Short mmCIF file of N, CA and C in Angstrom, two decimals:
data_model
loop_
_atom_site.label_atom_id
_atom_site.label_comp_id
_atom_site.label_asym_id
_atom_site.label_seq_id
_atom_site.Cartn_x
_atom_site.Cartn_y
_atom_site.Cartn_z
N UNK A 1 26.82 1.93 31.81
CA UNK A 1 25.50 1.35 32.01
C UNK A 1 24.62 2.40 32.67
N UNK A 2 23.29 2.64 32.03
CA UNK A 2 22.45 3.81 32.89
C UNK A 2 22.09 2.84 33.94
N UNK A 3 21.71 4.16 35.03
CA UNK A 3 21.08 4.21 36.55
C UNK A 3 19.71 3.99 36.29
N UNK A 4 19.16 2.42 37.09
CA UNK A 4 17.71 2.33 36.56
C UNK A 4 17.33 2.52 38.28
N UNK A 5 16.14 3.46 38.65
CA UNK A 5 15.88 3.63 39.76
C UNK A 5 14.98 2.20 40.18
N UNK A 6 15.48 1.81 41.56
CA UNK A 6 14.78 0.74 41.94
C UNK A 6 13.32 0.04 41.69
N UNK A 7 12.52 0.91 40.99
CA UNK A 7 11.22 0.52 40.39
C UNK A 7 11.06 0.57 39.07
N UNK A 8 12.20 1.36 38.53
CA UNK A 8 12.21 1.07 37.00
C UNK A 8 12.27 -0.50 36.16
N UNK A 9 11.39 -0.61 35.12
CA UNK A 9 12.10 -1.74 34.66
C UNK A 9 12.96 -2.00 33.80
N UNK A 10 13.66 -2.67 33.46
CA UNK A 10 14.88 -2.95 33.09
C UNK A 10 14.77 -2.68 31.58
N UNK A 11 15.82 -1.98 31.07
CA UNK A 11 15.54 -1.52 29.96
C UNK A 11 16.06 -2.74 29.08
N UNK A 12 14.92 -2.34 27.82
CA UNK A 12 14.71 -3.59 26.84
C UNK A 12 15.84 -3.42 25.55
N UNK A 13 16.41 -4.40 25.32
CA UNK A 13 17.04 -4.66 24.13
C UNK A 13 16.60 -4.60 23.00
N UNK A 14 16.80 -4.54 21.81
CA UNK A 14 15.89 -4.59 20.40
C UNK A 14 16.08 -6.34 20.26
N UNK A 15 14.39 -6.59 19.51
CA UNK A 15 14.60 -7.93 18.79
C UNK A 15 14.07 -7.79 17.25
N UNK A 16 14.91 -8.82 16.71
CA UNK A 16 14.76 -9.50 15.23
C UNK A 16 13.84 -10.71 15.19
N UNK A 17 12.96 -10.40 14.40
CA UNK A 17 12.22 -11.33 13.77
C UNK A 17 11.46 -11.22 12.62
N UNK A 18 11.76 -12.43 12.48
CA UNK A 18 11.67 -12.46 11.18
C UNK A 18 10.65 -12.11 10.38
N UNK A 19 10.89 -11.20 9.02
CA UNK A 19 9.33 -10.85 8.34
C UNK A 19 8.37 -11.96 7.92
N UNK A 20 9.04 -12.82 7.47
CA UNK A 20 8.13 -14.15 7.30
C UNK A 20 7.37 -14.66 8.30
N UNK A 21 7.64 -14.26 9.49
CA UNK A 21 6.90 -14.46 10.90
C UNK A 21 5.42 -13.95 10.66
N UNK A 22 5.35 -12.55 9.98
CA UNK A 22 3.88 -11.68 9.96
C UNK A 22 2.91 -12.28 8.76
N UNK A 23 3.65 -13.48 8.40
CA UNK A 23 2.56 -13.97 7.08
C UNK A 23 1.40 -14.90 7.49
N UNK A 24 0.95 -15.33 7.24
CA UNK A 24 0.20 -16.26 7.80
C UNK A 24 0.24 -17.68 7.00
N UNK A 25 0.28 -19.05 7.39
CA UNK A 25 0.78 -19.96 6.35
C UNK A 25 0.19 -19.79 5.13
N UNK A 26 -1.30 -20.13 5.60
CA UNK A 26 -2.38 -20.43 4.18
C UNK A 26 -1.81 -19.64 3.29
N UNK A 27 -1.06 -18.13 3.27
CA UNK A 27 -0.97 -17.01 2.31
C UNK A 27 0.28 -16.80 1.97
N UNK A 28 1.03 -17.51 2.43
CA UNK A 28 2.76 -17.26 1.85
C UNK A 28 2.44 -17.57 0.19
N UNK A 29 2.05 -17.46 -0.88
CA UNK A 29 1.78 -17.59 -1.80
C UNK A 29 1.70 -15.97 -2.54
N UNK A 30 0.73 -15.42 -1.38
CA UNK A 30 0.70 -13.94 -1.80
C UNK A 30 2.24 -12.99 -2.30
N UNK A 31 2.84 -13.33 -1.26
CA UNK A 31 4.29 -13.22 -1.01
C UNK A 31 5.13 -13.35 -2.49
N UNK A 32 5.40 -14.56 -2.89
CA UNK A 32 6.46 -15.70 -3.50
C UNK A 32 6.69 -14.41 -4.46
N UNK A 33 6.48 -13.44 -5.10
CA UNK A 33 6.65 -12.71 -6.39
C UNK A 33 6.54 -13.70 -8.05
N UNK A 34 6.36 -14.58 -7.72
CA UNK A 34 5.77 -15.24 -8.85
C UNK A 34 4.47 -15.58 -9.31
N UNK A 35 3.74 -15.68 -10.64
CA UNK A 35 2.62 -15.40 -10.65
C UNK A 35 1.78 -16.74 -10.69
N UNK A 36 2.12 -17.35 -9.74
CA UNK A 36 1.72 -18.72 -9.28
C UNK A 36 -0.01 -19.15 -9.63
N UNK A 37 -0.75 -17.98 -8.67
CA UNK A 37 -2.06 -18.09 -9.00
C UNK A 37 -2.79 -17.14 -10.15
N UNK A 38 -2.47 -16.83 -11.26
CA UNK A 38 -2.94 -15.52 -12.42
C UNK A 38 -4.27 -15.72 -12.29
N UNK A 39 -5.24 -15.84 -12.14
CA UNK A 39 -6.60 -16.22 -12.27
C UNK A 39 -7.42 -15.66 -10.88
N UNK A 40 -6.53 -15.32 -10.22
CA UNK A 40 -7.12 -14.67 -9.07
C UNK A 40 -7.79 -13.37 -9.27
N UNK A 41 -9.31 -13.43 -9.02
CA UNK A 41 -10.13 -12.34 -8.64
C UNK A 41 -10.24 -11.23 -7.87
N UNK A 42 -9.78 -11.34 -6.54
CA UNK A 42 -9.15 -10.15 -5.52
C UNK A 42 -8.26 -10.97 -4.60
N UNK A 43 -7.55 -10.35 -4.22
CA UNK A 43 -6.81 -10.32 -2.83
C UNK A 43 -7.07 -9.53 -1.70
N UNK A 44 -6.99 -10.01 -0.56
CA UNK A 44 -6.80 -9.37 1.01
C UNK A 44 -5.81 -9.65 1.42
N UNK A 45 -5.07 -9.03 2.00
CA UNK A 45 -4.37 -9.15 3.32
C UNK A 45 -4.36 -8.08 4.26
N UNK A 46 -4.31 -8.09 5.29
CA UNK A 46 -4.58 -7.13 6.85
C UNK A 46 -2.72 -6.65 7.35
N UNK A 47 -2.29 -5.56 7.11
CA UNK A 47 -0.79 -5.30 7.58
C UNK A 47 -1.10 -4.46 8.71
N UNK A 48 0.42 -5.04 9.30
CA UNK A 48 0.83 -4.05 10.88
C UNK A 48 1.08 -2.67 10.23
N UNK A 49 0.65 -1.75 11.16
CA UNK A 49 0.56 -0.41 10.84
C UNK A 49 2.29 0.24 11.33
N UNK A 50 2.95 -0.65 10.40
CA UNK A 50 4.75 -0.40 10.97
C UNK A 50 5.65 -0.31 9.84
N UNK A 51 6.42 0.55 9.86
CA UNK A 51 7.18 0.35 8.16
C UNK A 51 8.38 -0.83 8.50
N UNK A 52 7.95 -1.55 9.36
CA UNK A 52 8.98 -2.52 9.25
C UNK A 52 8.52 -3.49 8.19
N UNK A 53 7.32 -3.41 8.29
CA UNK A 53 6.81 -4.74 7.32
C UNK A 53 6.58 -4.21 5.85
N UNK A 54 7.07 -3.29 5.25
CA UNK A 54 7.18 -2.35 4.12
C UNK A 54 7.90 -3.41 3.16
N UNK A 55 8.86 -3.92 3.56
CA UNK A 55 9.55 -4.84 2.69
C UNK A 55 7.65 -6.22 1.98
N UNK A 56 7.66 -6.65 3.22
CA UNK A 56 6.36 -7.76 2.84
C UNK A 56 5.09 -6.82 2.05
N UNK A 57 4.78 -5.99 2.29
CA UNK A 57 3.98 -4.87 1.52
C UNK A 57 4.18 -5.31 0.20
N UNK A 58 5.55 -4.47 0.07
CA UNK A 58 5.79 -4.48 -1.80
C UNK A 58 5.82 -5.98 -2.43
N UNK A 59 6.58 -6.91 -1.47
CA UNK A 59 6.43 -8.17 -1.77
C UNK A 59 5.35 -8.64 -2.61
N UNK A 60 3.83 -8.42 -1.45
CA UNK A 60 2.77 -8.72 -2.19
C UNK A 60 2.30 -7.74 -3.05
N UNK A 61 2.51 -6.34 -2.93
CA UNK A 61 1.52 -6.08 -4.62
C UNK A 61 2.66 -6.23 -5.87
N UNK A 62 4.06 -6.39 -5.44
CA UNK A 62 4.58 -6.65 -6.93
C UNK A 62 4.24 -8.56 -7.06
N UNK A 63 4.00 -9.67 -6.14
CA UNK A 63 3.24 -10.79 -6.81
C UNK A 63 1.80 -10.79 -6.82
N UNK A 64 1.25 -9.77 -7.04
CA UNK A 64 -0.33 -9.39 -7.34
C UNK A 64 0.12 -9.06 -8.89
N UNK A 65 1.09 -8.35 -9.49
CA UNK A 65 1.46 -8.28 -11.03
C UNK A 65 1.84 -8.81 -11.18
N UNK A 66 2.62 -10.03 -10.77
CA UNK A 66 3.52 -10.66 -11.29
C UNK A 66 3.39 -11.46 -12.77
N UNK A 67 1.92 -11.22 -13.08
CA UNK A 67 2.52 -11.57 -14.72
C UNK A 67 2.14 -10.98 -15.67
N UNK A 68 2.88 -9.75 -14.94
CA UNK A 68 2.70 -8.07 -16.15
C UNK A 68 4.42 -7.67 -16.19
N UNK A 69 4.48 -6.83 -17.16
CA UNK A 69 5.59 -6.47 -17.65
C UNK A 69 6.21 -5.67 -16.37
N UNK A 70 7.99 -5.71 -16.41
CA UNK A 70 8.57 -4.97 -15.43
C UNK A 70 7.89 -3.50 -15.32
N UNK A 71 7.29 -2.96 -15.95
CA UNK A 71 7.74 -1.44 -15.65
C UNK A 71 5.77 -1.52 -15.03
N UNK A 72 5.07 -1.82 -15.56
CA UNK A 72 3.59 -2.39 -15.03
C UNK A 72 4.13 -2.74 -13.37
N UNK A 73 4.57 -3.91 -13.16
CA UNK A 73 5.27 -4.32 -11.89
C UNK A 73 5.67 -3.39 -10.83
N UNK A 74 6.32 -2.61 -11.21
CA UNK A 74 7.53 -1.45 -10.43
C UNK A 74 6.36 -0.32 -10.22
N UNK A 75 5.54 0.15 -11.54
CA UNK A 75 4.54 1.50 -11.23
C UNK A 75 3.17 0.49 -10.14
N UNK A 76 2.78 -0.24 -10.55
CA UNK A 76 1.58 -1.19 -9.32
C UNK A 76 2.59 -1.08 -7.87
N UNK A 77 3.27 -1.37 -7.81
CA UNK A 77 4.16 -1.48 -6.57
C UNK A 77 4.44 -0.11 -6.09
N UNK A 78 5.09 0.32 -7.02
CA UNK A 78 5.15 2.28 -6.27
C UNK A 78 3.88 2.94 -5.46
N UNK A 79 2.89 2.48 -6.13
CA UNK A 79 1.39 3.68 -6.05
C UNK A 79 1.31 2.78 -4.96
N UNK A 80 0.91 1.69 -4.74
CA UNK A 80 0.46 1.00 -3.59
C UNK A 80 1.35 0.94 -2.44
N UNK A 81 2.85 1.22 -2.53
CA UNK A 81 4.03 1.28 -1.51
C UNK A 81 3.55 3.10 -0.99
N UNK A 82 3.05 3.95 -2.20
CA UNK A 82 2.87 5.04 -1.33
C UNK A 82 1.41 5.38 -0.69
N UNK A 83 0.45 4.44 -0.96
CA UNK A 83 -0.90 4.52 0.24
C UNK A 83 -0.47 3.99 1.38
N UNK A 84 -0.28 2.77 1.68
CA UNK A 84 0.26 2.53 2.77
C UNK A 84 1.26 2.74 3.88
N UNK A 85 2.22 3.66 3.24
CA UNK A 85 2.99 5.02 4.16
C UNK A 85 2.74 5.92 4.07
N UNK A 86 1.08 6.34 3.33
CA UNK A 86 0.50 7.45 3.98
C UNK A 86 -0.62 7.02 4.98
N UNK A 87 -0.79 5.74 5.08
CA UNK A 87 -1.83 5.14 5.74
C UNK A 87 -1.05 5.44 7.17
N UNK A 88 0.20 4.59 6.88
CA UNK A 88 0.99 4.40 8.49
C UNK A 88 1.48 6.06 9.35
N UNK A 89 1.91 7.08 8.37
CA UNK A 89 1.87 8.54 8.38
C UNK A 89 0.77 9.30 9.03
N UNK A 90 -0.27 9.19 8.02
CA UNK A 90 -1.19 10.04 8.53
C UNK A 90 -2.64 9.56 9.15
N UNK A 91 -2.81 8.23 9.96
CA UNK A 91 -4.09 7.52 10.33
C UNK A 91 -3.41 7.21 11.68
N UNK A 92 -4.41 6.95 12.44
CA UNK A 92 -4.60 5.79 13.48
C UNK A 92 -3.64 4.57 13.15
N UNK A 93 -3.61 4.15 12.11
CA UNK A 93 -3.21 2.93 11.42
C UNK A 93 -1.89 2.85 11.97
N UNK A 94 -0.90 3.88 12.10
CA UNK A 94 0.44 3.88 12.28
C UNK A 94 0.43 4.17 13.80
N UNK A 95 -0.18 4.11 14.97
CA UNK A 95 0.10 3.76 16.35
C UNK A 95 0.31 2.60 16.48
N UNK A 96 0.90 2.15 17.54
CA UNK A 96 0.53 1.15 17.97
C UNK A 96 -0.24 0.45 18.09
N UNK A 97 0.01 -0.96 17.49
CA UNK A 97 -1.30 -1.93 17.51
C UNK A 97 -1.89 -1.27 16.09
N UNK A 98 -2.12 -0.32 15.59
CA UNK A 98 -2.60 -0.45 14.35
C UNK A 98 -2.80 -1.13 12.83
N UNK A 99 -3.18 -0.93 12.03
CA UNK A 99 -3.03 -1.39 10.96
C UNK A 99 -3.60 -0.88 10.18
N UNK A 100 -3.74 -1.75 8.90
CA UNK A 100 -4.22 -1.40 7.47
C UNK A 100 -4.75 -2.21 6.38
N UNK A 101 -5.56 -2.77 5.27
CA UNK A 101 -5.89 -3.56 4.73
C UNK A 101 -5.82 -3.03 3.42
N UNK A 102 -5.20 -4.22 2.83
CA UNK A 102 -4.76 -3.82 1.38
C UNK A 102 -6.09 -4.64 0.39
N UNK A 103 -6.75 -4.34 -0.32
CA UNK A 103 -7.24 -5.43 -1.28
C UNK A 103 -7.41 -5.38 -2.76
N UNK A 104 -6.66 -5.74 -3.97
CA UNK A 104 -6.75 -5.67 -4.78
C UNK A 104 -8.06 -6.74 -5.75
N UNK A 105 -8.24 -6.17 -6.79
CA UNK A 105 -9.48 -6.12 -7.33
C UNK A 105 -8.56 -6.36 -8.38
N UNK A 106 -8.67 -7.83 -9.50
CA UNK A 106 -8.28 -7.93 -10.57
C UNK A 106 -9.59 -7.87 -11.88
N UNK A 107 -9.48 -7.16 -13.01
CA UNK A 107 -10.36 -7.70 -13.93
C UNK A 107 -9.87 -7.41 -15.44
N UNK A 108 -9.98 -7.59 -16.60
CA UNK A 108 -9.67 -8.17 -17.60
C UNK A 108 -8.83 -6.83 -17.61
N UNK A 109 -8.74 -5.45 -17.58
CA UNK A 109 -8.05 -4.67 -18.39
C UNK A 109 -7.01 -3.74 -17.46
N UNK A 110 -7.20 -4.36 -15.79
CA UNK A 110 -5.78 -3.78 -14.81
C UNK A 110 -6.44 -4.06 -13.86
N UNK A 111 -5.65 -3.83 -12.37
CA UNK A 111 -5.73 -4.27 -10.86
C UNK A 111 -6.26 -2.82 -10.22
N UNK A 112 -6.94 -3.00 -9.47
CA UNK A 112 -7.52 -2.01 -8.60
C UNK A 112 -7.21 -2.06 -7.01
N UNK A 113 -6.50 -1.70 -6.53
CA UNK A 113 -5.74 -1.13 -4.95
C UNK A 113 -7.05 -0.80 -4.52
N UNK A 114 -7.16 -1.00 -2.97
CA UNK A 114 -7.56 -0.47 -2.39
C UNK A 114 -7.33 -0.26 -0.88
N UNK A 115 -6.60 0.84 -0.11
CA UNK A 115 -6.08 0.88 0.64
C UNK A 115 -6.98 1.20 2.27
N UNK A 116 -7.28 0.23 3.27
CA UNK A 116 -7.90 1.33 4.51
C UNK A 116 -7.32 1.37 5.45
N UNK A 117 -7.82 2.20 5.70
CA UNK A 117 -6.49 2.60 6.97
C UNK A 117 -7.64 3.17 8.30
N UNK A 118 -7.54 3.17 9.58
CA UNK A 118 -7.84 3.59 10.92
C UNK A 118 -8.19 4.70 10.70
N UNK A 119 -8.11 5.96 10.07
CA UNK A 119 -8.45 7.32 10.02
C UNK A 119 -8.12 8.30 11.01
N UNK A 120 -8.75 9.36 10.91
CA UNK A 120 -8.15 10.19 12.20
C UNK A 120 -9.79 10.59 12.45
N UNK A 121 -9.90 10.28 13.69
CA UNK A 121 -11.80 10.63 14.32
C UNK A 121 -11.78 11.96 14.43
N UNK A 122 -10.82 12.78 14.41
CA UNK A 122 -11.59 14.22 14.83
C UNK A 122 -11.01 15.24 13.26
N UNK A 123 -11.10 14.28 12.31
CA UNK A 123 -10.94 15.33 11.01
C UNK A 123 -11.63 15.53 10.37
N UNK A 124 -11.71 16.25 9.83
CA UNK A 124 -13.10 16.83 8.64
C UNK A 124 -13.00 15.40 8.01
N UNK A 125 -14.35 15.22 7.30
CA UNK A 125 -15.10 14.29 6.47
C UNK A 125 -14.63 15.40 5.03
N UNK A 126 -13.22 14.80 4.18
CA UNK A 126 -13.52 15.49 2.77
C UNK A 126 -12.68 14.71 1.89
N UNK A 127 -12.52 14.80 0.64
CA UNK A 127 -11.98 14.22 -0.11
C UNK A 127 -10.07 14.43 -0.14
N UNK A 128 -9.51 13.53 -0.29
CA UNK A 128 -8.09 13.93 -0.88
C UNK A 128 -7.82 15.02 -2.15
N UNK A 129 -6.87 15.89 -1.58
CA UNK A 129 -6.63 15.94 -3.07
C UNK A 129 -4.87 16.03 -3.24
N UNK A 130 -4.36 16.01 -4.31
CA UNK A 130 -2.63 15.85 -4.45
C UNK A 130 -1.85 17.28 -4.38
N UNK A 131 -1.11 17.37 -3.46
CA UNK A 131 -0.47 18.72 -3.48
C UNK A 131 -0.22 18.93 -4.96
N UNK A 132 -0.43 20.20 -5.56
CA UNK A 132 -0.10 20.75 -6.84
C UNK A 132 1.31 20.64 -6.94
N UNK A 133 2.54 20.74 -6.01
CA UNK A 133 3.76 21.01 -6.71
C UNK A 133 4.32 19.92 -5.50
N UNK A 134 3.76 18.74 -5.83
CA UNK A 134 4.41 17.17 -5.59
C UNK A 134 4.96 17.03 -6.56
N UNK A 135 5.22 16.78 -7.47
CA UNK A 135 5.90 16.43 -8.49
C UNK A 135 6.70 17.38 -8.09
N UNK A 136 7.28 18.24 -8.19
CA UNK A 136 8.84 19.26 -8.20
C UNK A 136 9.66 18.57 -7.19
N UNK A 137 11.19 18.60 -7.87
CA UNK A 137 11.82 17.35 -7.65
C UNK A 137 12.50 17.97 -6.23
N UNK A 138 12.00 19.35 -6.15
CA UNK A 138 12.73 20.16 -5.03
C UNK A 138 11.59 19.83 -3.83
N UNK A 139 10.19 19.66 -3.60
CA UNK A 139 9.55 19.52 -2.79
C UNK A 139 10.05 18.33 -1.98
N UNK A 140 9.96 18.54 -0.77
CA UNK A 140 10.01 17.82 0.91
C UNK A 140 9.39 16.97 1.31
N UNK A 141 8.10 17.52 0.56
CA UNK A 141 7.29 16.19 1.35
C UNK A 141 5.71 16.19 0.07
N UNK A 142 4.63 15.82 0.27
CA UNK A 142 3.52 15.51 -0.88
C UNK A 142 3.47 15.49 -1.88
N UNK A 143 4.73 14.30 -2.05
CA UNK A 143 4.61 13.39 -2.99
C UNK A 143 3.59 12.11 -3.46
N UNK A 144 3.24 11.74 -2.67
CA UNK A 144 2.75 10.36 -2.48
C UNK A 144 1.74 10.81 -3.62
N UNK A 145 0.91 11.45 -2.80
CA UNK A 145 -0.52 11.36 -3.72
C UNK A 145 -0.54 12.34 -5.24
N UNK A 146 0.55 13.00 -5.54
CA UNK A 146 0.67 13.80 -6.79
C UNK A 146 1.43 12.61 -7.61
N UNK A 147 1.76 11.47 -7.06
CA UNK A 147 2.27 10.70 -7.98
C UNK A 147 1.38 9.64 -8.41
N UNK A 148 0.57 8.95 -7.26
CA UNK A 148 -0.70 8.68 -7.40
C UNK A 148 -1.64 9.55 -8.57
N UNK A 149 -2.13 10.80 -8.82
CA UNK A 149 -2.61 11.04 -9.16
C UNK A 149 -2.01 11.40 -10.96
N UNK A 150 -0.83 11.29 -10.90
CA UNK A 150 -0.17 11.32 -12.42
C UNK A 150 -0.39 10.15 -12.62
N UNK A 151 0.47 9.02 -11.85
CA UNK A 151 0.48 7.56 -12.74
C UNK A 151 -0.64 6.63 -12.77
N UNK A 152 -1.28 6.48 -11.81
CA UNK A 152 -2.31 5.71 -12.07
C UNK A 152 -3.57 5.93 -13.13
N UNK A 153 -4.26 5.01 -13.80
CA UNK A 153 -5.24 5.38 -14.66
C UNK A 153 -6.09 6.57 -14.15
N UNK A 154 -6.67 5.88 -12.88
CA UNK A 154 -7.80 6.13 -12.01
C UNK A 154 -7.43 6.47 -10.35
N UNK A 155 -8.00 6.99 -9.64
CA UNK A 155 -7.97 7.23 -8.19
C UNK A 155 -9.01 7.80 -7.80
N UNK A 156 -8.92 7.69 -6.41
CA UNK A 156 -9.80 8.20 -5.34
C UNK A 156 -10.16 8.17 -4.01
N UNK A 157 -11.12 8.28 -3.43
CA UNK A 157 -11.17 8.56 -1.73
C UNK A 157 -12.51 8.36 -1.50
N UNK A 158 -12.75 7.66 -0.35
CA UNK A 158 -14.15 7.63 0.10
C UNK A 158 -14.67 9.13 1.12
N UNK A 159 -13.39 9.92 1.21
CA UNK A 159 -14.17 11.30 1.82
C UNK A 159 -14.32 10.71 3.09
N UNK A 160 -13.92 9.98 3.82
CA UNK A 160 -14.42 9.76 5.39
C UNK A 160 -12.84 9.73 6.19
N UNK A 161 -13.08 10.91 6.87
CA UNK A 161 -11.84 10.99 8.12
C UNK A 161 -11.93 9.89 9.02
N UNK A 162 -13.18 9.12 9.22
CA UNK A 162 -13.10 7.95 10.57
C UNK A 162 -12.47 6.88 9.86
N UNK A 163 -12.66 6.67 8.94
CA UNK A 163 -11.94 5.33 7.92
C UNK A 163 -11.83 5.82 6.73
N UNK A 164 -10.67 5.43 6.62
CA UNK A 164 -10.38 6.21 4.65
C UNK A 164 -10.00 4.57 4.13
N UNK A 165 -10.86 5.30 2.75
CA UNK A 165 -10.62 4.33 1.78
C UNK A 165 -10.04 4.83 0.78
N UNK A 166 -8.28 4.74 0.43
CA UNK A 166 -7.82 5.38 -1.11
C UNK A 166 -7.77 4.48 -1.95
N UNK A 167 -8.61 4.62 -2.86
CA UNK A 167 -7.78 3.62 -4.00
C UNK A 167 -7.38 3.84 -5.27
N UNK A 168 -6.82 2.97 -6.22
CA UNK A 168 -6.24 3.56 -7.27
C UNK A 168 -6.34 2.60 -8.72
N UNK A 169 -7.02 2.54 -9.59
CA UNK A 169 -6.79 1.39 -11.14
C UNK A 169 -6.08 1.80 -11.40
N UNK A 170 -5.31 0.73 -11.95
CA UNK A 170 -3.90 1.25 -12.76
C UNK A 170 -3.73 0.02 -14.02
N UNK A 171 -4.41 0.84 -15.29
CA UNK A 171 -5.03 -0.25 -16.48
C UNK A 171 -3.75 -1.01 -17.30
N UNK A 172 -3.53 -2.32 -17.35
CA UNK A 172 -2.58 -2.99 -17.99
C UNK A 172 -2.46 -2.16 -18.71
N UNK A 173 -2.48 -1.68 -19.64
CA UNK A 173 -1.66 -0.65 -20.93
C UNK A 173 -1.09 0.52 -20.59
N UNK A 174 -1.72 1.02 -19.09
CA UNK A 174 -1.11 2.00 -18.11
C UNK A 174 -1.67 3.28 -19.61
N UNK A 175 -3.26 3.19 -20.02
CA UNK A 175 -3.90 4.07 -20.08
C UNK A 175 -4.06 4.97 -19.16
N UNK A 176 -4.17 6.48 -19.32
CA UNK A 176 -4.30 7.00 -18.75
C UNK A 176 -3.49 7.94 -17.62
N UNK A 177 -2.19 7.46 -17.78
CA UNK A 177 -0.97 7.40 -17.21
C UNK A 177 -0.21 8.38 -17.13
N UNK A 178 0.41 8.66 -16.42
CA UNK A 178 1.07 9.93 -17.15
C UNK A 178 2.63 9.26 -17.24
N UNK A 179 2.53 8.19 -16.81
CA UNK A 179 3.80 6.87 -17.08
C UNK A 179 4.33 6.62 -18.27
N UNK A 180 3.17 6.61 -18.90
CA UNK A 180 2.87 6.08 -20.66
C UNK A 180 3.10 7.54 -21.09
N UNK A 181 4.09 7.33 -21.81
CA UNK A 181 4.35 8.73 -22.66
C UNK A 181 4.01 9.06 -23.57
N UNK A 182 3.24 7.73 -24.03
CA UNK A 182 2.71 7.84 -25.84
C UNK A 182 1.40 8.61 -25.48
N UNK A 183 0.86 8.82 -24.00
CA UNK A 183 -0.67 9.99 -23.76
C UNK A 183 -0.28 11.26 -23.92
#
């Protein structure tokens, strides 16, 4: 047992709780992975800036597709699983107490992500761009956004270090794609 000096406080145990805890009632729907509501126009939800809740993340943007084909499903879920662990990575968003807001944008021909995150206040004001040799299966690390920038139709950045906005279309036929092999 460690030596806690008489003014120390007592060191804390880890707790479990449950991810279903961070939902909010009205929205456990978002969640379910079934495509319960198809007719929906956009979605919000507001996440803890923690990869614990990474599991509830993918939850909701794979039932934001949920009534698109598996491989539609899995690529919407990838691109949007990797803004938000670059949100929690590289923003404000991933301290403590932080967060992030996800909101997708549905309309007749694919879903539109849009990721914000806390930013960093003392960084240049400029655009993203995708490391060139993200894709090489040997690279370490800048991936996220070179995969972003292959698979999705569309992407982009609002250019603001105090609040970033990334987002990404990614067109039901997965035009544009570099997913779609028939481009």
């Amino acid at each position: 047992m460690p030596f806690n000096a008489p003014n120390d406080p007592p060191a804390l145990g880890e707790v479990t709780v449950p991810l279903a805890s961070f939902i909010r009632p009205h929205y456990r729907h978002y969640f379910s992975g079934r495509p319960e509501r198809p007719n929906y126009r956009a979605r919000r939800y507001d996440f803890a800036g923690t990869p614990t809740v990474m599991p509830l993340v993918r939850a909701f943007l794979d039932t934001c597709a949920a009534e698109h084909e598996p491989d539609y499903r899995y690529l919407f879920t990838l691109l949007g699983s990797e803004l938000c662990n670059n949100a929690i990575r590289h923003s404000r968003s991933g301290q403590p107490g932080g967060s992030y807001i996800l909101n997708i944008q549905r309309d007749r021909h694919g879903l539109r992500l849009t990721c914000r995150d806390r930013g960093q206040p003392s960084g240049p004001d400029q655009h993203l761009t995708p490391d060139p040799d993200g894709l090489d299966l040997n690279a370490k690390s800048g991936r996220g956004l070179a995969m972003v920038d292959a698979f999705a139709s569309d992407w982009g950045d609002n250019g603001r270090a105090s609040f970033r906005n990334v987002w990404f279309y990614l067109a039901y036929d997965l035009a544009g794609s570099r997913w779609n092999s028939s481009n």
